[in-house]
Amino acid sequence: EDFVVYLWKHRLLQAGPLHTVQGERVEIISPGQENPDAGPDFLASRVRIGNTLWAGNVEIHVCSSAWFRHGHHQDPAYDNIILHVVYKHDKEVHTSNGKPVTNLEVKSYFDHRLQNNYHRLMSNHSWLACNNLIHELEPFLIKHWLDRMLVCRLERKAAEATAYLNYFHKHWEHLFLFMLARYLGGPANSVSFGLLIQRIPYAVVARNCDQPFVLEALFFGQAGLLDGEFEAAYPNWLKKEYAYLRKKYRLPDPMDKTLWKYAKMRPAAFPDVRIAQLAAIMQLGEGRLFKLVMNCLDNQQTQRLFAVKPGDYWDTHYRLGSSSPEKRKSIGRESINSIMINTVAPMIFVYGKEKRQDNLPEQSIQMIYELPAESNHITRLWNRWLDPPESAAESQGMLELYKNYCIPRKCLRCTLGYTILRRNN
């Protein structure tokens, strides 16, 4: 079906006369707008059938009988279909009010070398379906598409942040804390960090930002990590302070500590260390950290802002109650850059969108362009076929392309895949 959508969207059906299954001549004036939501596949299409110019929606299937399998014959949303485009016509179809639907069978109306190239891409067992062909593309085209992937990534993160913004009742500082905490949690503990922030009223955090010990007691207590016996004095002090805070602020029940994951993780990324670092960050800005970030004049100032270190206790601990060789647990430059790429820039982007301040999305994109490229297993995979990324903008584009196009095999929706198919047909 994706291939038929590709043919229709890019007007790749032959230029000669097309005819419906019923024998009427078809002229495609405009394929319309692809619909990403529920309902017909293309909206506001314009098609001349016989002597009549129709404006309406178009539905696409591999076989016309899929109309019934998908229940369209019972759905009034499909009653205004002007054309049913199928690869193979195997059954007459009708709308919910019994009106016959006009069918266009396309299997004889396109260059089949396109289909052969498509099957060749889909049958490639590499994660990069075009790995044998991508080197033929112009570097400018690849760079342009990676630029577009960066914007898509920011827009996707903005949509996610907007949903949480409504959950936090338009409280930008609470949302920023939530997004920052989830990023610090990494893939293993992102959800747990999100749950932690939801269990702490932001007003309580803001009221105690000038008291590092209180913040740690609050975070570790609500994380459920003070539920146990400790020999050292510091965690016992935290435990005592948390008992007082829980009663004073009538806090909800703490999390189940088994939700926190430690397996197959570098000690520096243990949730205890990340929680301590989060508490250190939250001491900035007197409860207005996001405002402080927004007021930074450049990347260097933002980097200095996040260059914090938790208390001395953490120099010799990765987990509460378990000592370790001495090592400062400051947030390093690479981690700060990642925070800026994955939390600060998306938050500025979505804030600009919500407040209709067009300069802010541009500022967030520029921030990413000025940061060094990330190095991870995905960017290293790309290095087999593309030049190493020159900035975080390119590495972010690579991540988006890999996760949302290459792995799910959406070659027909990818500019690179589209160009390869057309160039080699």
CSV table of C-alpha atoms in Angstrom, one decimal:
chain,number,residue,atom,x,y,z
A,1,GLU,CA,0.0,0.0,0.0
A,2,ASP,CA,2.9,2.4,0.8
A,3,PHE,CA,4.1,1.9,-2.8
A,4,VAL,CA,0.7,2.8,-4.3
A,5,VAL,CA,0.6,5.9,-2.0
A,6,TYR,CA,4.0,6.7,-3.3
A,7,LEU,CA,2.9,6.5,-6.9
A,8,TRP,CA,-0.2,8.6,-6.2
A,9,LYS,CA,1.5,11.3,-4.1
A,10,HIS,CA,4.4,11.9,-6.5
A,11,ARG,CA,2.3,11.6,-9.6
A,12,LEU,CA,4.2,8.7,-11.0
A,13,LEU,CA,1.3,7.2,-12.8
A,14,GLN,CA,1.8,7.3,-16.6
A,15,ALA,CA,1.1,10.5,-18.4
A,16,GLY,CA,-1.1,8.8,-21.0
A,17,PRO,CA,-4.8,8.2,-20.6
A,18,LEU,CA,-6.0,6.5,-17.4
A,19,HIS,CA,-9.3,4.7,-17.1
A,20,THR,CA,-11.4,3.6,-14.2
A,21,VAL,CA,-12.4,0.0,-13.8
A,22,GLN,CA,-15.8,1.1,-15.1
A,23,GLY,CA,-14.1,2.5,-18.3
A,24,GLU,CA,-14.3,6.3,-17.7
A,25,ARG,CA,-11.3,8.4,-18.5
A,26,VAL,CA,-9.4,9.8,-15.5
A,27,GLU,CA,-7.2,13.0,-15.3
A,28,ILE,CA,-5.4,13.7,-12.0
A,29,ILE,CA,-5.4,17.5,-11.5
A,30,SER,CA,-4.0,17.4,-8.0
A,31,PRO,CA,-3.3,14.3,-5.8
A,32,GLY,CA,-4.4,16.3,-2.7
A,33,GLN,CA,-2.9,16.5,0.8
A,34,GLU,CA,-1.8,13.2,2.4
A,35,ASN,CA,-3.7,12.7,5.6
A,36,PRO,CA,-1.6,11.6,8.6
A,37,ASP,CA,-4.7,11.1,10.8
A,38,ALA,CA,-7.7,8.8,10.8
A,39,GLY,CA,-9.9,9.0,7.7
A,40,PRO,CA,-9.2,8.9,3.9
A,41,ASP,CA,-5.6,8.7,2.8
A,42,PHE,CA,-5.6,12.0,0.7
A,43,LEU,CA,-7.8,15.1,1.3
A,44,ALA,CA,-8.8,17.8,-1.1
A,45,SER,CA,-7.8,15.9,-4.2
A,46,ARG,CA,-9.0,17.2,-7.6
A,47,VAL,CA,-9.7,14.6,-10.3
A,48,ARG,CA,-11.5,14.8,-13.6
A,49,ILE,CA,-13.5,11.6,-14.2
A,50,GLY,CA,-15.2,11.6,-17.7
A,51,ASN,CA,-16.3,15.2,-18.2
A,52,THR,CA,-16.8,16.0,-14.5
A,53,LEU,CA,-14.2,17.7,-12.3
A,54,TRP,CA,-14.4,16.3,-8.8
A,55,ALA,CA,-12.9,17.7,-5.6
A,56,GLY,CA,-12.8,15.5,-2.5
A,57,ASN,CA,-11.0,12.6,-0.8
A,58,VAL,CA,-9.1,9.6,-2.2
A,59,GLU,CA,-8.6,6.3,-0.5
A,60,ILE,CA,-5.8,3.9,-1.4
A,61,HIS,CA,-5.5,0.1,-0.9
A,62,VAL,CA,-3.6,-2.8,-2.4
A,63,CYS,CA,-6.8,-4.6,-3.3
A,64,SER,CA,-10.3,-3.0,-3.5
A,65,SER,CA,-11.7,-5.7,-1.2
A,66,ALA,CA,-9.7,-4.1,1.6
A,67,TRP,CA,-12.4,-1.5,1.6
A,68,PHE,CA,-14.7,-4.0,3.4
A,69,ARG,CA,-12.0,-5.4,5.6
A,70,HIS,CA,-11.3,-1.9,7.0
A,71,GLY,CA,-15.0,-1.3,7.5
A,72,HIS,CA,-15.2,1.7,5.2
A,73,HIS,CA,-18.5,0.6,3.8
A,74,GLN,CA,-20.0,1.3,7.3
A,75,ASP,CA,-18.2,4.6,8.0
A,76,PRO,CA,-19.8,7.8,6.8
A,77,ALA,CA,-16.4,9.5,6.9
A,78,TYR,CA,-15.7,7.7,3.6
A,79,ASP,CA,-19.0,8.7,1.9
A,80,ASN,CA,-17.3,11.6,0.0
A,81,ILE,CA,-14.6,9.5,-1.6
A,82,ILE,CA,-14.2,10.6,-5.2
A,83,LEU,CA,-11.8,7.8,-6.2
A,84,HIS,CA,-10.6,4.5,-4.8
A,85,VAL,CA,-7.1,3.9,-6.0
A,86,VAL,CA,-5.9,0.3,-5.9
A,87,TYR,CA,-3.1,-1.9,-7.2
A,88,LYS,CA,-5.6,-4.7,-8.0
A,89,HIS,CA,-9.3,-4.4,-8.4
A,90,ASP,CA,-10.9,-7.6,-7.0
A,91,LYS,CA,-14.3,-6.4,-5.8
A,92,GLU,CA,-16.8,-3.6,-6.3
A,93,VAL,CA,-17.3,-1.4,-3.3
A,94,HIS,CA,-19.8,1.1,-2.0
A,95,THR,CA,-20.3,3.8,0.7
A,96,SER,CA,-22.3,3.5,3.9
A,97,ASN,CA,-25.4,4.8,2.0
A,98,GLY,CA,-25.0,2.3,-0.7
A,99,LYS,CA,-23.5,4.6,-3.4
A,100,PRO,CA,-21.0,2.8,-5.7
A,101,VAL,CA,-17.4,3.9,-5.4
A,102,THR,CA,-15.3,4.6,-8.5
A,103,ASN,CA,-12.2,2.5,-8.7
A,104,LEU,CA,-8.9,3.1,-10.5
A,105,GLU,CA,-6.6,0.1,-10.8
A,106,VAL,CA,-3.0,1.2,-11.3
A,107,LYS,CA,-1.1,-2.0,-11.8
A,108,SER,CA,-0.7,-1.3,-15.6
A,109,TYR,CA,-0.2,2.4,-15.3
A,110,PHE,CA,3.3,2.9,-14.0
A,111,ASP,CA,6.9,2.0,-14.9
A,112,HIS,CA,7.5,-1.3,-13.2
A,113,ARG,CA,11.2,-0.6,-12.8
A,114,LEU,CA,10.1,1.6,-9.9
A,115,GLN,CA,8.5,-1.4,-8.3
A,116,ASN,CA,11.5,-3.6,-8.9
A,117,ASN,CA,13.8,-1.0,-7.3
A,118,TYR,CA,11.4,-0.8,-4.4
A,119,HIS,CA,11.4,-4.5,-3.8
A,120,ARG,CA,15.2,-4.5,-4.1
A,121,LEU,CA,15.4,-2.0,-1.3
A,122,MET,CA,12.8,-3.8,0.9
A,123,SER,CA,14.7,-7.1,0.5
A,124,ASN,CA,18.0,-5.7,1.6
A,125,HIS,CA,18.8,-7.2,5.0
A,126,SER,CA,20.9,-4.3,6.1
A,127,TRP,CA,19.4,-1.8,8.5
A,128,LEU,CA,20.1,0.8,5.8
A,129,ALA,CA,18.2,-0.4,2.8
A,130,CYS,CA,20.0,1.9,0.4
A,131,ASN,CA,23.5,1.1,1.7
A,132,ASN,CA,24.7,0.1,-1.8
A,133,LEU,CA,23.3,3.2,-3.4
A,134,ILE,CA,23.5,6.1,-1.0
A,135,HIS,CA,27.1,6.9,-2.0
A,136,GLU,CA,25.7,8.0,-5.4
A,137,LEU,CA,23.7,10.8,-3.9
A,138,GLU,CA,24.9,14.4,-3.9
A,139,PRO,CA,26.3,15.5,-0.5
A,140,PHE,CA,24.1,18.6,-0.7
A,141,LEU,CA,21.0,16.5,-0.9
A,142,ILE,CA,22.0,14.4,2.1
A,143,LYS,CA,22.8,17.5,4.1
A,144,HIS,CA,19.5,19.1,3.2
A,145,TRP,CA,17.6,16.0,4.3
A,146,LEU,CA,19.5,15.7,7.6
A,147,ASP,CA,18.6,19.4,8.2
A,148,ARG,CA,15.0,18.5,7.7
A,149,MET,CA,15.3,15.5,10.0
A,150,LEU,CA,16.6,17.8,12.7
A,151,VAL,CA,13.5,20.0,12.4
A,152,CYS,CA,11.3,16.9,12.4
A,153,ARG,CA,13.0,15.7,15.6
A,154,LEU,CA,12.4,19.0,17.3
A,155,GLU,CA,8.8,19.1,16.2
A,156,ARG,CA,8.2,15.6,17.5
A,157,LYS,CA,9.7,16.4,20.8
A,158,ALA,CA,7.7,19.6,20.9
A,159,ALA,CA,4.5,17.7,20.4
A,160,GLU,CA,5.4,15.4,23.3
A,161,ALA,CA,6.3,18.3,25.5
A,162,THR,CA,3.1,20.1,24.7
A,163,ALA,CA,1.1,17.1,25.9
A,164,TYR,CA,2.9,17.2,29.2
A,165,LEU,CA,2.6,21.0,29.4
A,166,ASN,CA,-1.2,20.5,29.5
A,167,TYR,CA,-0.7,17.8,32.2
A,168,PHE,CA,1.3,20.3,34.3
A,169,HIS,CA,-1.3,23.0,33.8
A,170,LYS,CA,0.9,25.3,31.6
A,171,HIS,CA,3.6,25.4,34.3
A,172,TRP,CA,6.7,25.8,32.3
A,173,GLU,CA,9.2,25.4,35.2
A,174,HIS,CA,7.6,22.1,36.2
A,175,LEU,CA,7.6,20.9,32.7
A,176,PHE,CA,11.3,21.8,32.3
A,177,LEU,CA,12.1,19.9,35.5
A,178,PHE,CA,10.2,16.9,34.2
A,179,MET,CA,11.9,16.9,30.8
A,180,LEU,CA,15.3,17.4,32.4
A,181,ALA,CA,14.8,14.6,34.9
A,182,ARG,CA,13.6,12.2,32.2
A,183,TYR,CA,16.7,12.9,30.1
A,184,LEU,CA,19.1,12.5,33.1
A,185,GLY,CA,17.4,9.1,33.7
A,186,GLY,CA,18.6,7.8,30.3
A,187,PRO,CA,16.8,5.0,28.5
A,188,ALA,CA,16.7,2.7,31.5
A,189,ASN,CA,15.3,5.2,34.1
A,190,SER,CA,13.5,7.8,32.0
A,191,VAL,CA,10.1,6.6,33.0
A,192,SER,CA,11.1,6.3,36.7
A,193,PHE,CA,12.4,9.9,36.8
A,194,GLY,CA,9.2,11.1,35.2
A,195,LEU,CA,7.2,9.3,37.9
A,196,LEU,CA,9.4,10.9,40.6
A,197,ILE,CA,8.8,14.5,39.4
A,198,GLN,CA,5.1,13.8,39.2
A,199,ARG,CA,5.1,12.8,42.9
A,200,ILE,CA,6.7,16.1,44.1
A,201,PRO,CA,4.6,19.4,44.0
A,202,TYR,CA,6.7,22.0,42.2
A,203,ALA,CA,5.9,24.6,44.8
A,204,VAL,CA,7.8,22.4,47.4
A,205,VAL,CA,10.8,22.1,45.1
A,206,ALA,CA,10.9,25.9,44.4
A,207,ARG,CA,10.5,26.7,48.1
A,208,ASN,CA,13.6,24.7,49.0
A,209,CYS,CA,15.9,25.4,46.1
A,210,ASP,CA,18.3,27.3,48.4
A,211,GLN,CA,18.7,24.2,50.7
A,212,PRO,CA,20.7,21.4,48.9
A,213,PHE,CA,20.3,18.9,51.8
A,214,VAL,CA,16.5,19.4,51.8
A,215,LEU,CA,16.3,18.9,48.0
A,216,GLU,CA,18.2,15.7,48.2
A,217,ALA,CA,16.0,14.5,51.1
A,218,LEU,CA,12.9,15.3,49.0
A,219,PHE,CA,14.1,13.7,45.8
A,220,PHE,CA,15.6,10.6,47.4
A,221,GLY,CA,12.7,10.1,49.8
A,222,GLN,CA,10.0,10.3,47.1
A,223,ALA,CA,12.2,8.0,44.9
A,224,GLY,CA,11.8,5.3,47.6
A,225,LEU,CA,15.6,5.1,48.0
A,226,LEU,CA,15.6,6.0,51.7
A,227,ASP,CA,13.5,3.0,52.5
A,228,GLY,CA,16.1,0.9,54.3
A,229,GLU,CA,18.8,0.9,57.0
A,230,PHE,CA,22.1,2.8,56.6
A,231,GLU,CA,25.3,2.7,58.5
A,232,ALA,CA,26.7,6.0,57.3
A,233,ALA,CA,25.4,9.3,58.9
A,234,TYR,CA,24.5,11.2,55.7
A,235,PRO,CA,21.8,8.9,54.3
A,236,ASN,CA,20.3,8.6,57.8
A,237,TRP,CA,20.2,12.4,58.0
A,238,LEU,CA,18.4,12.4,54.7
A,239,LYS,CA,16.0,9.8,55.9
A,240,LYS,CA,15.2,11.8,59.0
A,241,GLU,CA,14.7,15.0,57.0
A,242,TYR,CA,12.5,13.3,54.5
A,243,ALA,CA,10.2,12.0,57.3
A,244,TYR,CA,9.7,15.6,58.4
A,245,LEU,CA,9.2,16.9,54.9
A,246,ARG,CA,6.7,14.2,54.0
A,247,LYS,CA,4.6,15.1,57.1
A,248,LYS,CA,5.0,18.9,56.6
A,249,TYR,CA,4.0,18.9,52.9
A,250,ARG,CA,1.6,15.9,53.0
A,251,LEU,CA,3.5,14.3,50.2
A,252,PRO,CA,2.1,11.3,48.4
A,253,ASP,CA,3.5,7.9,48.9
A,254,PRO,CA,7.0,7.4,47.7
A,255,MET,CA,7.8,5.2,44.7
A,256,ASP,CA,8.6,1.5,44.9
A,257,LYS,CA,12.5,1.5,44.9
A,258,THR,CA,12.5,-1.6,42.7
A,259,LEU,CA,11.4,0.6,39.8
A,260,TRP,CA,15.0,1.9,39.6
A,261,LYS,CA,17.4,0.0,37.3
A,262,TYR,CA,21.1,-0.5,37.7
A,263,ALA,CA,21.9,-3.5,35.6
A,264,LYS,CA,24.3,-3.1,32.7
A,265,MET,CA,24.9,0.6,33.5
A,266,ARG,CA,27.9,2.6,34.1
A,267,PRO,CA,28.1,3.7,37.7
A,268,ALA,CA,28.3,7.3,36.7
A,269,ALA,CA,24.7,6.9,35.3
A,270,PHE,CA,23.3,5.2,38.4
A,271,PRO,CA,20.0,6.8,39.4
A,272,ASP,CA,21.4,7.9,42.8
A,273,VAL,CA,24.1,10.0,41.1
A,274,ARG,CA,21.6,11.4,38.6
A,275,ILE,CA,19.2,12.4,41.4
A,276,ALA,CA,22.0,14.1,43.3
A,277,GLN,CA,23.0,16.0,40.1
A,278,LEU,CA,19.4,17.0,39.5
A,279,ALA,CA,19.1,18.3,43.1
A,280,ALA,CA,22.3,20.3,42.5
A,281,ILE,CA,20.9,21.8,39.2
A,282,MET,CA,17.7,22.8,40.9
A,283,GLN,CA,19.6,25.0,43.3
A,284,LEU,CA,20.0,27.4,40.5
A,285,GLY,CA,17.5,30.1,39.7
A,286,GLU,CA,15.4,30.0,42.9
A,287,GLY,CA,12.8,27.8,41.3
A,288,ARG,CA,13.0,29.6,38.0
A,289,LEU,CA,15.6,27.4,36.2
A,290,PHE,CA,13.8,27.5,32.8
A,291,LYS,CA,13.7,31.3,32.9
A,292,LEU,CA,17.4,31.4,33.8
A,293,VAL,CA,18.1,29.1,30.8
A,294,MET,CA,16.0,31.3,28.5
A,295,ASN,CA,18.0,34.3,29.6
A,296,CYS,CA,21.4,32.8,28.7
A,297,LEU,CA,23.0,34.8,25.9
A,298,ASP,CA,25.0,32.0,24.3
A,299,ASN,CA,25.9,28.3,24.5
A,300,GLN,CA,28.9,29.0,26.7
A,301,GLN,CA,26.8,30.7,29.3
A,302,THR,CA,24.3,27.8,29.3
A,303,GLN,CA,27.2,25.3,29.6
A,304,ARG,CA,28.6,27.1,32.6
A,305,LEU,CA,25.1,27.1,34.1
A,306,PHE,CA,24.9,23.3,34.2
A,307,ALA,CA,28.5,22.7,35.3
A,308,VAL,CA,27.4,21.8,38.8
A,309,LYS,CA,28.6,19.3,41.3
A,310,PRO,CA,26.5,17.5,44.0
A,311,GLY,CA,27.7,17.5,47.6
A,312,ASP,CA,31.0,16.0,48.9
A,313,TYR,CA,29.3,12.8,50.0
A,314,TRP,CA,28.9,11.8,46.3
A,315,ASP,CA,32.7,12.1,45.7
A,316,THR,CA,33.0,8.7,47.3
A,317,HIS,CA,29.6,7.1,46.5
A,318,TYR,CA,27.6,6.0,43.4
A,319,ARG,CA,24.8,4.7,45.5
A,320,LEU,CA,23.4,5.7,48.9
A,321,GLY,CA,25.1,3.7,51.6
A,322,SER,CA,27.7,2.1,49.3
A,323,SER,CA,31.1,3.7,49.3
A,324,SER,CA,33.4,3.8,46.2
A,325,PRO,CA,36.8,5.1,45.2
A,326,GLU,CA,36.9,8.9,45.3
A,327,LYS,CA,35.8,10.6,42.1
A,328,ARG,CA,34.0,13.9,41.6
A,329,LYS,CA,30.5,13.5,40.2
A,330,SER,CA,30.4,16.9,38.4
A,331,ILE,CA,28.3,17.0,35.3
A,332,GLY,CA,30.8,16.8,32.5
A,333,ARG,CA,31.0,18.8,29.3
A,334,GLU,CA,29.7,16.0,27.1
A,335,SER,CA,26.7,15.5,29.4
A,336,ILE,CA,26.0,19.2,29.5
A,337,ASN,CA,26.0,19.3,25.7
A,338,SER,CA,23.6,16.4,25.6
A,339,ILE,CA,21.3,18.2,28.1
A,340,MET,CA,21.4,21.3,25.8
A,341,ILE,CA,20.6,19.2,22.7
A,342,ASN,CA,17.9,17.0,24.1
A,343,THR,CA,16.3,19.2,26.8
A,344,VAL,CA,17.2,22.9,26.5
A,345,ALA,CA,16.8,23.3,22.8
A,346,PRO,CA,13.5,21.4,22.5
A,347,MET,CA,12.1,23.3,25.4
A,348,ILE,CA,13.0,26.7,23.8
A,349,PHE,CA,11.6,25.4,20.5
A,350,VAL,CA,8.2,24.4,22.0
A,351,TYR,CA,8.1,27.6,24.1
A,352,GLY,CA,8.5,29.7,21.0
A,353,LYS,CA,5.8,27.7,19.2
A,354,GLU,CA,3.4,28.0,22.1
A,355,LYS,CA,4.1,31.7,22.6
A,356,ARG,CA,4.3,32.4,18.9
A,357,GLN,CA,7.8,33.9,19.2
A,358,ASP,CA,9.3,32.8,15.9
A,359,ASN,CA,12.8,33.8,16.9
A,360,LEU,CA,13.0,31.1,19.6
A,361,PRO,CA,12.6,28.0,17.4
A,362,GLU,CA,15.3,29.5,15.2
A,363,GLN,CA,17.4,30.1,18.3
A,364,SER,CA,17.0,26.5,19.4
A,365,ILE,CA,18.1,25.2,16.0
A,366,GLN,CA,21.1,27.5,15.9
A,367,MET,CA,22.1,26.3,19.4
A,368,ILE,CA,22.2,22.7,18.1
A,369,TYR,CA,24.2,23.7,15.0
A,370,GLU,CA,26.8,25.3,17.3
A,371,LEU,CA,27.3,22.2,19.5
A,372,PRO,CA,29.7,19.4,18.6
A,373,ALA,CA,28.3,16.2,17.1
A,374,GLU,CA,27.3,13.4,19.4
A,375,SER,CA,29.1,10.1,19.2
A,376,ASN,CA,27.0,7.0,19.9
A,377,HIS,CA,26.4,3.6,18.3
A,378,ILE,CA,23.9,5.1,15.8
A,379,THR,CA,26.2,7.8,14.5
A,380,ARG,CA,29.0,5.3,14.3
A,381,LEU,CA,26.8,3.1,12.1
A,382,TRP,CA,26.2,6.0,9.8
A,383,ASN,CA,30.0,6.5,9.5
A,384,ARG,CA,30.3,3.4,7.3
A,385,TRP,CA,28.4,5.2,4.5
A,386,LEU,CA,28.5,9.0,5.3
A,387,ASP,CA,31.1,11.4,6.4
A,388,PRO,CA,31.2,11.9,10.2
A,389,PRO,CA,28.7,14.6,11.4
A,390,GLU,CA,30.2,18.0,11.7
A,391,SER,CA,27.8,19.3,14.3
A,392,ALA,CA,25.0,18.1,16.7
A,393,ALA,CA,22.5,19.2,14.0
A,394,GLU,CA,23.8,16.5,11.7
A,395,SER,CA,24.1,13.8,14.4
A,396,GLN,CA,20.5,14.6,15.5
A,397,GLY,CA,19.4,14.3,11.9
A,398,MET,CA,21.1,10.9,11.7
A,399,LEU,CA,19.3,9.7,14.8
A,400,GLU,CA,15.9,10.8,13.5
A,401,LEU,CA,16.5,9.2,10.1
A,402,TYR,CA,17.7,6.0,11.6
A,403,LYS,CA,14.9,5.6,14.1
A,404,ASN,CA,11.9,6.9,12.1
A,405,TYR,CA,12.8,6.0,8.5
A,406,CYS,CA,15.5,3.4,8.1
A,407,ILE,CA,14.5,1.0,10.8
A,408,PRO,CA,10.8,1.0,9.9
A,409,ARG,CA,11.7,0.9,6.2
A,410,LYS,CA,9.9,4.1,5.3
A,411,CYS,CA,12.1,4.5,2.2
A,412,LEU,CA,9.2,5.8,0.1
A,413,ARG,CA,8.7,8.7,2.5
A,414,CYS,CA,12.4,9.5,2.6
A,415,THR,CA,13.9,12.1,0.2
A,416,LEU,CA,17.0,9.9,-0.2
A,417,GLY,CA,15.0,6.8,-0.9
A,418,TYR,CA,12.7,8.7,-3.3
A,419,THR,CA,15.7,10.1,-5.2
A,420,ILE,CA,17.4,6.7,-5.4
A,421,LEU,CA,14.3,5.0,-6.8
A,422,ARG,CA,13.9,7.7,-9.5
A,423,ARG,CA,17.5,7.8,-10.4
A,424,ASN,CA,17.9,4.1,-10.9
A,425,ASN,CA,14.6,3.3,-12.6
